[in-house]
mmCIF file of C-alpha atoms in Angstrom:
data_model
loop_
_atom_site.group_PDB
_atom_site.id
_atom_site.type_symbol
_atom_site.label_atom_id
_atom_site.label_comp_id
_atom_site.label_asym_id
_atom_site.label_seq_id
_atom_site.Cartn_x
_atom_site.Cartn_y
_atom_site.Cartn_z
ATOM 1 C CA UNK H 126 -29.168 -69.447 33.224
ATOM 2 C CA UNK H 127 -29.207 -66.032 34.602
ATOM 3 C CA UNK H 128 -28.402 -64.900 31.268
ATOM 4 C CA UNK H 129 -31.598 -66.319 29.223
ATOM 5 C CA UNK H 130 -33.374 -65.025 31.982
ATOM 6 C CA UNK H 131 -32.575 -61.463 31.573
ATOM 7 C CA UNK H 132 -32.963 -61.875 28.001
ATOM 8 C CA UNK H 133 -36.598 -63.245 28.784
ATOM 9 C CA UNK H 134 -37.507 -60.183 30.983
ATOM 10 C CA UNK H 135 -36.238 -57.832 28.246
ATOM 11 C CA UNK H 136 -38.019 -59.435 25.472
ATOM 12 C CA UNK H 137 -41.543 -59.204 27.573
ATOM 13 C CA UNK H 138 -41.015 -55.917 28.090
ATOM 14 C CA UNK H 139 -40.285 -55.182 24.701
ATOM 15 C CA UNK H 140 -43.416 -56.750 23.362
ATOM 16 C CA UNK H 141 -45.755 -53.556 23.436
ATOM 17 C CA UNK H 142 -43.214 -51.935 21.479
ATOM 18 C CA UNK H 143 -42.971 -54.345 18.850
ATOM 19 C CA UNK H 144 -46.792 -53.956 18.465
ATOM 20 C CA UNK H 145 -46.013 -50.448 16.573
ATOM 21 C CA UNK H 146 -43.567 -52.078 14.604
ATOM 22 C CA UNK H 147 -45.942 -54.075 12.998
ATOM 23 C CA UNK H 148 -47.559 -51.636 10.446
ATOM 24 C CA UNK H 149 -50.771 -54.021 10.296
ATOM 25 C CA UNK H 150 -53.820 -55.278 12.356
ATOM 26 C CA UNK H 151 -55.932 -57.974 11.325
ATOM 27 C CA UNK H 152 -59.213 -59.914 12.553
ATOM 28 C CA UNK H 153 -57.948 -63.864 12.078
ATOM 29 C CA UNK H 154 -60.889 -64.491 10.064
ATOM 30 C CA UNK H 155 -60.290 -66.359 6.850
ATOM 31 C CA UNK H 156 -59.434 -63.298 4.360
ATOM 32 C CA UNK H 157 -61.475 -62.852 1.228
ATOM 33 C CA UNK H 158 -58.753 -61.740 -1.301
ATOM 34 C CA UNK H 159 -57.222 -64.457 -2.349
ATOM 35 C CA UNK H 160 -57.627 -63.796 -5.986
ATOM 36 C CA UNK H 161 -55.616 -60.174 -5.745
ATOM 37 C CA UNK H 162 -52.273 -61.822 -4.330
ATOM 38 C CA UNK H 163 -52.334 -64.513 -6.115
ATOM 39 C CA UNK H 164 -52.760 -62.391 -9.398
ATOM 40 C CA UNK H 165 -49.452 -60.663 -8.635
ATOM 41 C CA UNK H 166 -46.175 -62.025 -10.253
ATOM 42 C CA UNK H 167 -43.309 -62.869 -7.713
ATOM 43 C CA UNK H 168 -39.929 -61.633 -8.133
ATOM 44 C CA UNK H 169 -37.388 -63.745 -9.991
ATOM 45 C CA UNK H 170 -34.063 -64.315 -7.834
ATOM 46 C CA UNK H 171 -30.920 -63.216 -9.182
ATOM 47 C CA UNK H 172 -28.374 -65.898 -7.960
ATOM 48 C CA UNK H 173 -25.291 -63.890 -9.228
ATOM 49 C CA UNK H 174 -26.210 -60.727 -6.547
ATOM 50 C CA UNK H 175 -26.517 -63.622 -3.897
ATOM 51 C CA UNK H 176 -30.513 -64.007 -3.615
ATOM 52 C CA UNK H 177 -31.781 -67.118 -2.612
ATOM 53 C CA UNK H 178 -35.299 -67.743 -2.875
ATOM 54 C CA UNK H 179 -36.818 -69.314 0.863
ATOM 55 C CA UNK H 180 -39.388 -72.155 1.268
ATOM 56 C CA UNK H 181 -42.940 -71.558 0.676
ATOM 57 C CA UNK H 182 -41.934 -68.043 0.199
ATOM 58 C CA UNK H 183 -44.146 -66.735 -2.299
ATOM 59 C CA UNK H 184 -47.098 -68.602 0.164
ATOM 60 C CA UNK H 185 -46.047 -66.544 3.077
ATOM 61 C CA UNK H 186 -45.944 -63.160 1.233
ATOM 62 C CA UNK H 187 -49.709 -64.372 -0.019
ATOM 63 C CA UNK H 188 -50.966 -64.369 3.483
ATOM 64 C CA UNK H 189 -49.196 -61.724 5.172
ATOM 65 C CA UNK H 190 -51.281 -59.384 2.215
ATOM 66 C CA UNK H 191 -54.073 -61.161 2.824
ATOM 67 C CA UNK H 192 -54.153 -60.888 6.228
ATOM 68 C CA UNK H 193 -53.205 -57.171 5.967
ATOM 69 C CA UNK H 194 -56.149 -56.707 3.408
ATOM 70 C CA UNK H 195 -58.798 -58.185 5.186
ATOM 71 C CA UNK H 196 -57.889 -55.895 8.698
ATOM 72 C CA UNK H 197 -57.960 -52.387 5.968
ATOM 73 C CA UNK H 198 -61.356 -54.116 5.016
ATOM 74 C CA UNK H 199 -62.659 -54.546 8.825
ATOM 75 C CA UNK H 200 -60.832 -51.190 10.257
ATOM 76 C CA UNK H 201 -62.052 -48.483 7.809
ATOM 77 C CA UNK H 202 -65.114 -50.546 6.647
ATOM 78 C CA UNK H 203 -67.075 -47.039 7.606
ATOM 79 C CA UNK H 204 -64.444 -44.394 6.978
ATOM 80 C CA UNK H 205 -61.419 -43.488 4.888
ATOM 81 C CA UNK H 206 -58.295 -46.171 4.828
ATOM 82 C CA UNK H 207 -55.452 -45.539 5.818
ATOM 83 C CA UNK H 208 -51.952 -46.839 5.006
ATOM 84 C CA UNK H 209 -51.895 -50.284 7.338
ATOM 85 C CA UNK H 210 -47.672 -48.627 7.986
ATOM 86 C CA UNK H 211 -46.649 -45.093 8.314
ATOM 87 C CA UNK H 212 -50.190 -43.716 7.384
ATOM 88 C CA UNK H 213 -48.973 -40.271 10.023
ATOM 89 C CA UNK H 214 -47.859 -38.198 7.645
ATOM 90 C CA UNK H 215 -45.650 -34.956 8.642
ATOM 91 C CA UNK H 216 -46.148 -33.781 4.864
ATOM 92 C CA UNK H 217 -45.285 -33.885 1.483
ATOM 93 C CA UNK H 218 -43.157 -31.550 -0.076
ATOM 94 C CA UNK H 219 -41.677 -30.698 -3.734
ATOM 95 C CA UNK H 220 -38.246 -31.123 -4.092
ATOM 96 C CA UNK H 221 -35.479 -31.094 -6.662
ATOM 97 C CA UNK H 222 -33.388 -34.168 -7.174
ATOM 98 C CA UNK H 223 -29.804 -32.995 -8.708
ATOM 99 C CA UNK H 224 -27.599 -35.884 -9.419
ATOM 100 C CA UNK H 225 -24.034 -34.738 -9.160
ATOM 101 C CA UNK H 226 -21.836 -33.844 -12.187
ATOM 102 C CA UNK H 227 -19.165 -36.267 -11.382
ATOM 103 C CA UNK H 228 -19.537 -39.808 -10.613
ATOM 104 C CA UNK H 229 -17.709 -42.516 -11.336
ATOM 105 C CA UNK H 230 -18.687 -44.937 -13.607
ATOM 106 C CA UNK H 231 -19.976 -48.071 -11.208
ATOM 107 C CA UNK H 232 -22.352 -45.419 -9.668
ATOM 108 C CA UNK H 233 -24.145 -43.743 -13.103
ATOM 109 C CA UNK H 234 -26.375 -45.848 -13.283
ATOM 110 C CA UNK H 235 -30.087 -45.946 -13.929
ATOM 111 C CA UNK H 236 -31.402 -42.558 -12.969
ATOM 112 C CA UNK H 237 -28.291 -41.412 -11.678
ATOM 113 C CA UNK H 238 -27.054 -39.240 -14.792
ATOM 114 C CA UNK H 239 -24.750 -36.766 -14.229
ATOM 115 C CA UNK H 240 -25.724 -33.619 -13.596
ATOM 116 C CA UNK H 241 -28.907 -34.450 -14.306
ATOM 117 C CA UNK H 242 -32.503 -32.796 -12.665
ATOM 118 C CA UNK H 243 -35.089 -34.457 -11.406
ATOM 119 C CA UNK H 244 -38.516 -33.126 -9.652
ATOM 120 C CA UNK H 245 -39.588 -35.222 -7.016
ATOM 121 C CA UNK H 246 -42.564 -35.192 -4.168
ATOM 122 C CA UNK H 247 -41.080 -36.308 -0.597
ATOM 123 C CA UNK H 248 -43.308 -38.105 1.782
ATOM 124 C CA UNK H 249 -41.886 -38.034 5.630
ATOM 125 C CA UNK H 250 -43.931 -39.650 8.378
ATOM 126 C CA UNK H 251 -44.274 -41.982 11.285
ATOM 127 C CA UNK H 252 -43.631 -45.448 11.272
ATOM 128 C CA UNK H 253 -46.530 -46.610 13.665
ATOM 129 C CA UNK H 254 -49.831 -47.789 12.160
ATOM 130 C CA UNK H 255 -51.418 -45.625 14.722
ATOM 131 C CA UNK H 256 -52.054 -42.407 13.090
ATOM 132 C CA UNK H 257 -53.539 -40.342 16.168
ATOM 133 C CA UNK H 258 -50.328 -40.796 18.027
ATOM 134 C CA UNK H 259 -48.533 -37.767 19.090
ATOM 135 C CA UNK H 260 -44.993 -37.176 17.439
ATOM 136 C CA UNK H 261 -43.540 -36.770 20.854
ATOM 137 C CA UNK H 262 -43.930 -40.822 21.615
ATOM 138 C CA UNK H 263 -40.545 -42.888 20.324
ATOM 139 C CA UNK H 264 -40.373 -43.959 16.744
ATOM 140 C CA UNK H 265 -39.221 -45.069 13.528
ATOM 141 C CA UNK H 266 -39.635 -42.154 11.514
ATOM 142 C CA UNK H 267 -40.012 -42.420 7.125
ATOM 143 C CA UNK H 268 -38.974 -40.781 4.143
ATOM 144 C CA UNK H 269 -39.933 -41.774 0.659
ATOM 145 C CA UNK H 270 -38.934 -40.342 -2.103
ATOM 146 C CA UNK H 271 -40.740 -40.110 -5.113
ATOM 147 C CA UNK H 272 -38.787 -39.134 -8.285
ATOM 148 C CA UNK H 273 -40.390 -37.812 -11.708
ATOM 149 C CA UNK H 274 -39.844 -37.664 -15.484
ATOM 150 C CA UNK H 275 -38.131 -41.044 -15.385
ATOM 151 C CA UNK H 276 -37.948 -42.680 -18.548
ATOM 152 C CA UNK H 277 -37.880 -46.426 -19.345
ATOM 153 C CA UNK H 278 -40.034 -49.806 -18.490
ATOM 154 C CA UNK H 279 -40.507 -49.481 -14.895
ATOM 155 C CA UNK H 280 -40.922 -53.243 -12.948
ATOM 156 C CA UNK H 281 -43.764 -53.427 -12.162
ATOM 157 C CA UNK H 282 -45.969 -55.218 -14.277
ATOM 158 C CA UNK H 283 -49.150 -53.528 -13.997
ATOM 159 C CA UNK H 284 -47.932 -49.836 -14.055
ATOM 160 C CA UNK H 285 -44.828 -50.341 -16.089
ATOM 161 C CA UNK H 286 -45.179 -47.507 -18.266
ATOM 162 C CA UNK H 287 -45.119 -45.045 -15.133
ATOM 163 C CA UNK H 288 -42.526 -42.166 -15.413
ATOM 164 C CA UNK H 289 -41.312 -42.429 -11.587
ATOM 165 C CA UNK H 290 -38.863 -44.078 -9.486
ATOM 166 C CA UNK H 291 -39.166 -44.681 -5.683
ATOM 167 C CA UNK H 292 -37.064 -44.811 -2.720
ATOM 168 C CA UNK H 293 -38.412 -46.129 0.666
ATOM 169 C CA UNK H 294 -36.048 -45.568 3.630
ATOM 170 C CA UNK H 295 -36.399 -45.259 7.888
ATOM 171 C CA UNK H 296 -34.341 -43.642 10.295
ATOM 172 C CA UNK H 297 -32.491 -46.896 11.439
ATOM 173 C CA UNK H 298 -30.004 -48.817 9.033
ATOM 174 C CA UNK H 299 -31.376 -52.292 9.562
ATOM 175 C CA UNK H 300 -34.894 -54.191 9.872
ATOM 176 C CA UNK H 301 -35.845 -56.225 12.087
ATOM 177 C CA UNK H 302 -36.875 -59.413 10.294
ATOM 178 C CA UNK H 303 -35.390 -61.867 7.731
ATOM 179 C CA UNK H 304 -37.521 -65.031 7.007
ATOM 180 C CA UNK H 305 -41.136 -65.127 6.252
ATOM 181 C CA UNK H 306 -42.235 -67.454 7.919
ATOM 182 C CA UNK H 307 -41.334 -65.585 10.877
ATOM 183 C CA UNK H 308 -42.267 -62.597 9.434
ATOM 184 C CA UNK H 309 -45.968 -64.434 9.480
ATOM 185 C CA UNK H 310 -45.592 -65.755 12.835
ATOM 186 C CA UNK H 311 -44.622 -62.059 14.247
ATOM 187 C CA UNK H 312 -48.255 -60.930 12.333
ATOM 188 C CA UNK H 313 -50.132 -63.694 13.578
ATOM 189 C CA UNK H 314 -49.163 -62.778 17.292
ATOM 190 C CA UNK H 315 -49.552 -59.241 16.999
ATOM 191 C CA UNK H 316 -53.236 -59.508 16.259
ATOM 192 C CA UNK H 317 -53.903 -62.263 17.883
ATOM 193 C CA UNK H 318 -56.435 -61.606 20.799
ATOM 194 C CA UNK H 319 -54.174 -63.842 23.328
ATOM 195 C CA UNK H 320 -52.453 -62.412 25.682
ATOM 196 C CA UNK H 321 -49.632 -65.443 25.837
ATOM 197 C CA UNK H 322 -49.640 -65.596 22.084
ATOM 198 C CA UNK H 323 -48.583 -61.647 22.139
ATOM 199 C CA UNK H 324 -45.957 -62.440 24.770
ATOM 200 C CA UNK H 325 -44.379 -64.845 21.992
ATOM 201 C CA UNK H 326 -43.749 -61.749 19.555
ATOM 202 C CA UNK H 327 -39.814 -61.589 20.944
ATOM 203 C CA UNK H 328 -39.789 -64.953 19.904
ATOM 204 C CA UNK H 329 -41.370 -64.917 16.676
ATOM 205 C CA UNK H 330 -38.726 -62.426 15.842
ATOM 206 C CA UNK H 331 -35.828 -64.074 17.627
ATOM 207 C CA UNK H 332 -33.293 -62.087 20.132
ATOM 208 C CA UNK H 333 -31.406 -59.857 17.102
ATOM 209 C CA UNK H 334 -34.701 -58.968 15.337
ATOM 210 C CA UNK H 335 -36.078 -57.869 19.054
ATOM 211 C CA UNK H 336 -33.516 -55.383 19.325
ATOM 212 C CA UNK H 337 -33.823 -54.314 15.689
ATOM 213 C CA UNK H 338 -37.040 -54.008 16.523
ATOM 214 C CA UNK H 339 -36.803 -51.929 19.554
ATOM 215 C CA UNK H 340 -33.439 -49.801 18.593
ATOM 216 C CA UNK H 341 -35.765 -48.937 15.114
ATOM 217 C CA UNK H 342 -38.920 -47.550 17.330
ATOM 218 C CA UNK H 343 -37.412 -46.311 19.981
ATOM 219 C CA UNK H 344 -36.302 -42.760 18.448
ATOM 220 C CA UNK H 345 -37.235 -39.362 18.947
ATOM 221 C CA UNK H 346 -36.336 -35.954 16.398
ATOM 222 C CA UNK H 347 -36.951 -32.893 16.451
ATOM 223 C CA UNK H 348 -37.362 -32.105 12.397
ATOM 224 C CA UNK H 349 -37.656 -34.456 9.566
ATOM 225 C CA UNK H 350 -35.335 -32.639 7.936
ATOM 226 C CA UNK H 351 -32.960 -33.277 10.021
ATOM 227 C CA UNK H 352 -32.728 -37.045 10.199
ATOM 228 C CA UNK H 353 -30.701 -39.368 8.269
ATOM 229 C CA UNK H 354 -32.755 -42.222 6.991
ATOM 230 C CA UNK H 355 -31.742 -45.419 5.327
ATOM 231 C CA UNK H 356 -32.985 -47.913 2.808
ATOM 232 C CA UNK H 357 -32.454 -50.945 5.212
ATOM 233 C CA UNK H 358 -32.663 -53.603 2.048
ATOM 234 C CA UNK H 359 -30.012 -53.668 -0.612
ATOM 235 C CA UNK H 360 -30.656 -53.037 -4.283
ATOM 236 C CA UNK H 361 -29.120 -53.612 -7.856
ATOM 237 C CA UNK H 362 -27.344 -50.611 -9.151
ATOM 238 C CA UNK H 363 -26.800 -51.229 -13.210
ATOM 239 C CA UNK H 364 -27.841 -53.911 -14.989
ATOM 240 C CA UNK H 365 -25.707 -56.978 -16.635
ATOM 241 C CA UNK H 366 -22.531 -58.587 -15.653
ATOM 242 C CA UNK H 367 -21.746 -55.319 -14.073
ATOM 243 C CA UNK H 368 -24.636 -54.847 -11.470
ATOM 244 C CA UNK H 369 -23.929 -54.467 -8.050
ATOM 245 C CA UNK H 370 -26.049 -54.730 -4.669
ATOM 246 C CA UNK H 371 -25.957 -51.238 -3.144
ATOM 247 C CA UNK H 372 -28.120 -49.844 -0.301
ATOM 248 C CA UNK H 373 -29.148 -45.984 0.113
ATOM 249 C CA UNK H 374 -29.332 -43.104 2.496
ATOM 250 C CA UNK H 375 -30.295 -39.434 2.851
ATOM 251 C CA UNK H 376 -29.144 -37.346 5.206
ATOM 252 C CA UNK H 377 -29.491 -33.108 6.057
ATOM 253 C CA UNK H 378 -26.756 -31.187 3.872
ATOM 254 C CA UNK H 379 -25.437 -29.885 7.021
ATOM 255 C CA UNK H 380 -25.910 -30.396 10.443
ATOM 256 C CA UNK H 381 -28.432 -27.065 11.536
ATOM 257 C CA UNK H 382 -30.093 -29.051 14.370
ATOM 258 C CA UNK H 383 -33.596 -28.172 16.006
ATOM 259 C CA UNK H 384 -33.955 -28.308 19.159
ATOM 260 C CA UNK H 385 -36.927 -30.076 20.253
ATOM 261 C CA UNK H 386 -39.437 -27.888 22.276
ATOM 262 C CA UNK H 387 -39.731 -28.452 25.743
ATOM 263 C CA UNK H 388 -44.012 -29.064 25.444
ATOM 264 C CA UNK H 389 -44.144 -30.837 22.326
ATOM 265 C CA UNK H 390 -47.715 -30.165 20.556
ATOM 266 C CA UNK H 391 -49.209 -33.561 19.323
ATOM 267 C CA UNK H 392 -48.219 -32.579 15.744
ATOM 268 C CA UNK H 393 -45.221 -30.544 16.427
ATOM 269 C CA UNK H 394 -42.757 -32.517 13.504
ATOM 270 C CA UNK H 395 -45.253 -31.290 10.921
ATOM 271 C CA UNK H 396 -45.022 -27.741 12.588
ATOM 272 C CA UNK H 397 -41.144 -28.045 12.399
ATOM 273 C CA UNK H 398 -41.240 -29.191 9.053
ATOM 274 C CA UNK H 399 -43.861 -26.601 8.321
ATOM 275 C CA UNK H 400 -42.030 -23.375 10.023
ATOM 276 C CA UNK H 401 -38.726 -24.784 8.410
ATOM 277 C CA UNK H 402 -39.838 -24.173 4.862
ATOM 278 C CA UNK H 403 -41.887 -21.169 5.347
ATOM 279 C CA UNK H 404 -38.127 -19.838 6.483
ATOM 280 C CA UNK H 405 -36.103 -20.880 3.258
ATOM 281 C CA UNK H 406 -35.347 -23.485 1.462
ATOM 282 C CA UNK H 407 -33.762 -27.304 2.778
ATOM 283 C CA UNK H 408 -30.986 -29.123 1.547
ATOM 284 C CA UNK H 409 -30.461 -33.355 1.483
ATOM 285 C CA UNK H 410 -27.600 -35.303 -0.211
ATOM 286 C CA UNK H 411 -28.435 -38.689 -1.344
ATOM 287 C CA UNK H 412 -26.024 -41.276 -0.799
ATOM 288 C CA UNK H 413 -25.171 -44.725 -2.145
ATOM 289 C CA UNK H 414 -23.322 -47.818 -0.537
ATOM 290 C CA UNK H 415 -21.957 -50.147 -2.924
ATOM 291 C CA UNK H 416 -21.246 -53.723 -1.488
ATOM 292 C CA UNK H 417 -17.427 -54.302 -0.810
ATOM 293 C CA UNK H 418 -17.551 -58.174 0.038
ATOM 294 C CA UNK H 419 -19.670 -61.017 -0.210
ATOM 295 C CA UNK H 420 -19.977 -61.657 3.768
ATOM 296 C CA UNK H 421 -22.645 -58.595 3.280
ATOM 297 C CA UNK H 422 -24.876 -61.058 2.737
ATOM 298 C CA UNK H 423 -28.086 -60.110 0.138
ATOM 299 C CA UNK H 424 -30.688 -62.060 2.365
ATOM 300 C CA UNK H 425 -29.756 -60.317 5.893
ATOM 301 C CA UNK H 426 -31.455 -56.952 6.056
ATOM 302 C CA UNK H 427 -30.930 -57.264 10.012
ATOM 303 C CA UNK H 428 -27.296 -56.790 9.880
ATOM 304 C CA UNK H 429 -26.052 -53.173 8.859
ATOM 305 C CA UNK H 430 -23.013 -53.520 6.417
ATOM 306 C CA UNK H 431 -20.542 -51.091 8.499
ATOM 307 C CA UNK H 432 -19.655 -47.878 6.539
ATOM 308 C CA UNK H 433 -16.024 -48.682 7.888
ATOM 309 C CA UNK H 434 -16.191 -51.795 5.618
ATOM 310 C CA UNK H 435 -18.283 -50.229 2.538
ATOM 311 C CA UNK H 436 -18.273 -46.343 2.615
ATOM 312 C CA UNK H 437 -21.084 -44.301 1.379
ATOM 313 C CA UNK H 438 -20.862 -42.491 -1.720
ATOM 314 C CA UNK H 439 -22.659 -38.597 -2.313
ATOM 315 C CA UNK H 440 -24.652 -39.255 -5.851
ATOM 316 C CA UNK H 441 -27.236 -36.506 -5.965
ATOM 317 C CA UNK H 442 -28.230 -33.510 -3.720
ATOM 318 C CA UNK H 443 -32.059 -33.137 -2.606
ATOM 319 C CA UNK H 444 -33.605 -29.435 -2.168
ATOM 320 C CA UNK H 445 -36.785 -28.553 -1.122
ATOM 321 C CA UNK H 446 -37.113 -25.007 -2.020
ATOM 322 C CA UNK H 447 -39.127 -22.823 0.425
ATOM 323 C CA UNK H 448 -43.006 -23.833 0.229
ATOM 324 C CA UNK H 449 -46.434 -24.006 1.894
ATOM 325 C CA UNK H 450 -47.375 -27.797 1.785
ATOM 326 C CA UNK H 451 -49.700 -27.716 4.383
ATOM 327 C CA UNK H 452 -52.895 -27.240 2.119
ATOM 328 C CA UNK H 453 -55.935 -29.523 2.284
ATOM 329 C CA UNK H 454 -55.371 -29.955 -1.558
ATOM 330 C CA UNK H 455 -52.187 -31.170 -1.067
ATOM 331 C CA UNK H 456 -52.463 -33.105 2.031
ATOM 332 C CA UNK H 457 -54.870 -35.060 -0.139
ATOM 333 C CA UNK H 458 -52.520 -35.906 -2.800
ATOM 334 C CA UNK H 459 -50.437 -36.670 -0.578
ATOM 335 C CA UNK H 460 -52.605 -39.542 0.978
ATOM 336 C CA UNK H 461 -53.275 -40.992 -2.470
ATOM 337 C CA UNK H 462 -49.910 -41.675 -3.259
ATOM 338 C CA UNK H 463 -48.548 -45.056 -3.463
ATOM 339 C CA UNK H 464 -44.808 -45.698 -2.445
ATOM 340 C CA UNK H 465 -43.300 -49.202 -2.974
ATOM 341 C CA UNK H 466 -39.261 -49.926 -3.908
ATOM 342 C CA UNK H 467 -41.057 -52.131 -6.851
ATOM 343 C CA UNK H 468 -41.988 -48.428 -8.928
ATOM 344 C CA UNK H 469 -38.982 -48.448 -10.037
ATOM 345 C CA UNK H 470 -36.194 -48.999 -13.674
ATOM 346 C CA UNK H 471 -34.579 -52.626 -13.525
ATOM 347 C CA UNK H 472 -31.258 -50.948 -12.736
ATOM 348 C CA UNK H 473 -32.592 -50.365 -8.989
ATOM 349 C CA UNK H 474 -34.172 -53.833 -8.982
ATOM 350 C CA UNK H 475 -34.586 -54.352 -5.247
ATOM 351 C CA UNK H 476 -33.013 -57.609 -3.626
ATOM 352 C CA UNK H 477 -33.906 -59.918 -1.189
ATOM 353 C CA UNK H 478 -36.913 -61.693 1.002
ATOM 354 C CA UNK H 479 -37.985 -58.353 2.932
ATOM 355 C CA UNK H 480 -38.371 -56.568 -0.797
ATOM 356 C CA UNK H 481 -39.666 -59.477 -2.531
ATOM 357 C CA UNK H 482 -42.374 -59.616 0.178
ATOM 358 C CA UNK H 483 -42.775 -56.534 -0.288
ATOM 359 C CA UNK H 484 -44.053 -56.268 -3.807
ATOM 360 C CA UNK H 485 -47.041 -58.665 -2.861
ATOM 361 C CA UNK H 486 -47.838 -56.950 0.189
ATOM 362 C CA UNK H 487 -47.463 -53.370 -0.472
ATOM 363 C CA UNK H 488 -49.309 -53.916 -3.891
ATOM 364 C CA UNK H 489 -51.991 -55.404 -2.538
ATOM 365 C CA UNK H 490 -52.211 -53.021 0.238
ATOM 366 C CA UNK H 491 -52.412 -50.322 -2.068
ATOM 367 C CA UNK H 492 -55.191 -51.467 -4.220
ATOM 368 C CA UNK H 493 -57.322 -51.981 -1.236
ATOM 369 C CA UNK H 494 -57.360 -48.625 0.394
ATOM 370 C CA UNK H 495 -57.540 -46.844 -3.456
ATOM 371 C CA UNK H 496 -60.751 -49.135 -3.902
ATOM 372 C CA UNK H 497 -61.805 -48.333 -0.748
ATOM 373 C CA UNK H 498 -61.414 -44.531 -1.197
ATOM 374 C CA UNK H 499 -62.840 -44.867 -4.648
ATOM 375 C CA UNK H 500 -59.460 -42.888 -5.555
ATOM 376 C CA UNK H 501 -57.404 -42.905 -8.907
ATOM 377 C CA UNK H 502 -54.789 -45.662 -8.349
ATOM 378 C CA UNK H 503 -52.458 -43.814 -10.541
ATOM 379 C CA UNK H 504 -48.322 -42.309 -10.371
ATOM 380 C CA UNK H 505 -48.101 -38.364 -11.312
ATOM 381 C CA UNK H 506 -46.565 -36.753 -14.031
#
């Protein structure tokens, strides 16, 4: 009894911090864009890799965007929207994706062609929806990648003729939800304008996605650069009977670490990436974990598969040559980008009910704030 109580009195107290884990606010009005979700084609399961395909699924990803939509609508209704999740950027910066000349042959795959060069625009930011907040408050922190000159039908439907190839990862291995119902349920709380019903977030989430939760937001760096990140959700490496389920990471080339300053300035991880590359250039080696047993279970993206188990695997080497990205030409384009896992070839389908949800939602999301914006919703050459 003493137990569940502690386990009570941790969960309250961990309910503010789940509040920047949501990457959304909404009004709980009834939203007005049905017609966009529904106009977006759900994933098809693959059975072999291990998805399975939840109740009312497709339902739940429909009103999580929708609910998402409408509070973009109601937030920046007389200003310019914002990404609902990491909309803090630190920068974006050119970079040069190098795959490396030797790989075996389960990992050249898709764009992974040895020895092959990529350009590529990197996006790092802050996971909280609250873009004012100072870089010195605890974190998830983001890097997406965004690779060019990719040939081949992309999957997504609307935009499959785009030349690039995403790859969305956090500093933390795991996420913090599963099911979308509960993913829903954690949403509905979150904005909802009762106090009780925002002390039921822990439970929304349940006790393991409460600490995912928590371990996730509750970092602190000192460079971008210097941060491993991690894809969190697997994804298909190949295609045909010999595909695989895989997950990713990226991590500094060598371990040069910053120290963080003793007064933080309320931007100082965009001055640390800034002073970095006005020194020389960065390095980054991109690295792949190929599934080594079926207990590694597709539909769990709040369990980490152990690199004792399933070691990681160096595939390409990521360098940002020395720059100045910190233009207001750039910092534009850099806000009009759209990042989703779905831009990408079929060999790097993504898998499972967090990146399945994710097509509908970050779609939909993106549409909105381009509208909004009255930007080009396009991908760059």
């Amino acid at each position: 009894m003493r137990n569940l109580k502690s386990r009570f009195n941790v969960l309250l107290l961990l309910s503010p911090l789940l509040l920047n884990m949501s990457g959304c606010a909404y009004d709980q009005q009834k939203p007005a864009i049905l017609a966009t979700t529904k106009n977006i084609p759900y994933p098809v399961i693959d059975t072999v890799l291990g998805e399975k395909l939840q109740p009312n699924e497709k339902q739940f990803a429909q009103q999580i965007s929708e609910s998402i939509g409408q509070s973009i609508r109601q937030q920046y209704a007389l200003g310019h929207a914002q990404r609902d999740a990491h909309p803090k950027a630190h920068g974006c910066v050119r970079a040069e994706f190098h795959v490396s000349k030797s790989l075996p042959t389960n990992l050249a795959q898709g764009i992974f062609i040895p020895d092959k060069t990529y350009s590529a625009w990197i996006r790092f930011s802050n996971a909280s929806r609250d873009a004012t907040q100072a870089d010195d408050k605890k974190d998830a922190r983001g890097m997406a990648i965004k690779i060019l000159g990719v040939p081949g039908k992309k999957i997504m439907e609307n935009d499959d003729q785009a030349m690039t190839q995403d790859f969305i990862m956090i500093n933390y291995p795991v996420f913090f939800v599963n099911e979308a119902h509960r993913y829903l349920s954690f949403i509905e709380n979150v904005n909802s304008e009762s106090t009780l019903k925002k002390l039921r977030i822990p439970f929304a989430l349940g006790f393991q996605g409460t600490m995912n939760a928590f371990k996730a937001s509750n970092s602190k760096i000192a460079n971008p650069l210097q941060a491993r990140y991690w894809s969190m959700t697997p994804y298909q490496l190949g295609l045909g009977n010999d595909r695989q389920a895989v997950k990713y990471s990226a991590k500094p080339c060598t371990q040069n670490l910053t120290t963080r300053p003793n007064n933080p300035t309320h931007d100082f991880l965009r001055v640390a990436l800034r002073n970095s590359l006005a020194k020389g250039d960065a390095c980054m080696v991109f690295l792949i974990q190929p599934r080594t047993s079926n207990k590694m279970h597709i539909e769990d993206s709040m369990t980490e598969w152990k690199e004792s188990q399933a070691p990681f695997f160096q595939v390409a080497t990521i360098h940002i040559p020395q720059q100045v990205f910190d233009t207001p030409e750039q910092n534009a384009f850099c806000e009009n980008l759209s990042f989703t896992p779905w831009h990408s070839l079929p060999a790097h389908r993504p898998l499972g009910a967090v990146n399945r949800l994710r097509k509908v939602i970050y779609e939909t999301v993106s549409t909105i704030r381009h509208e909004m914006n009255s930007a080009p919703k396009k991908e760059p050459q």
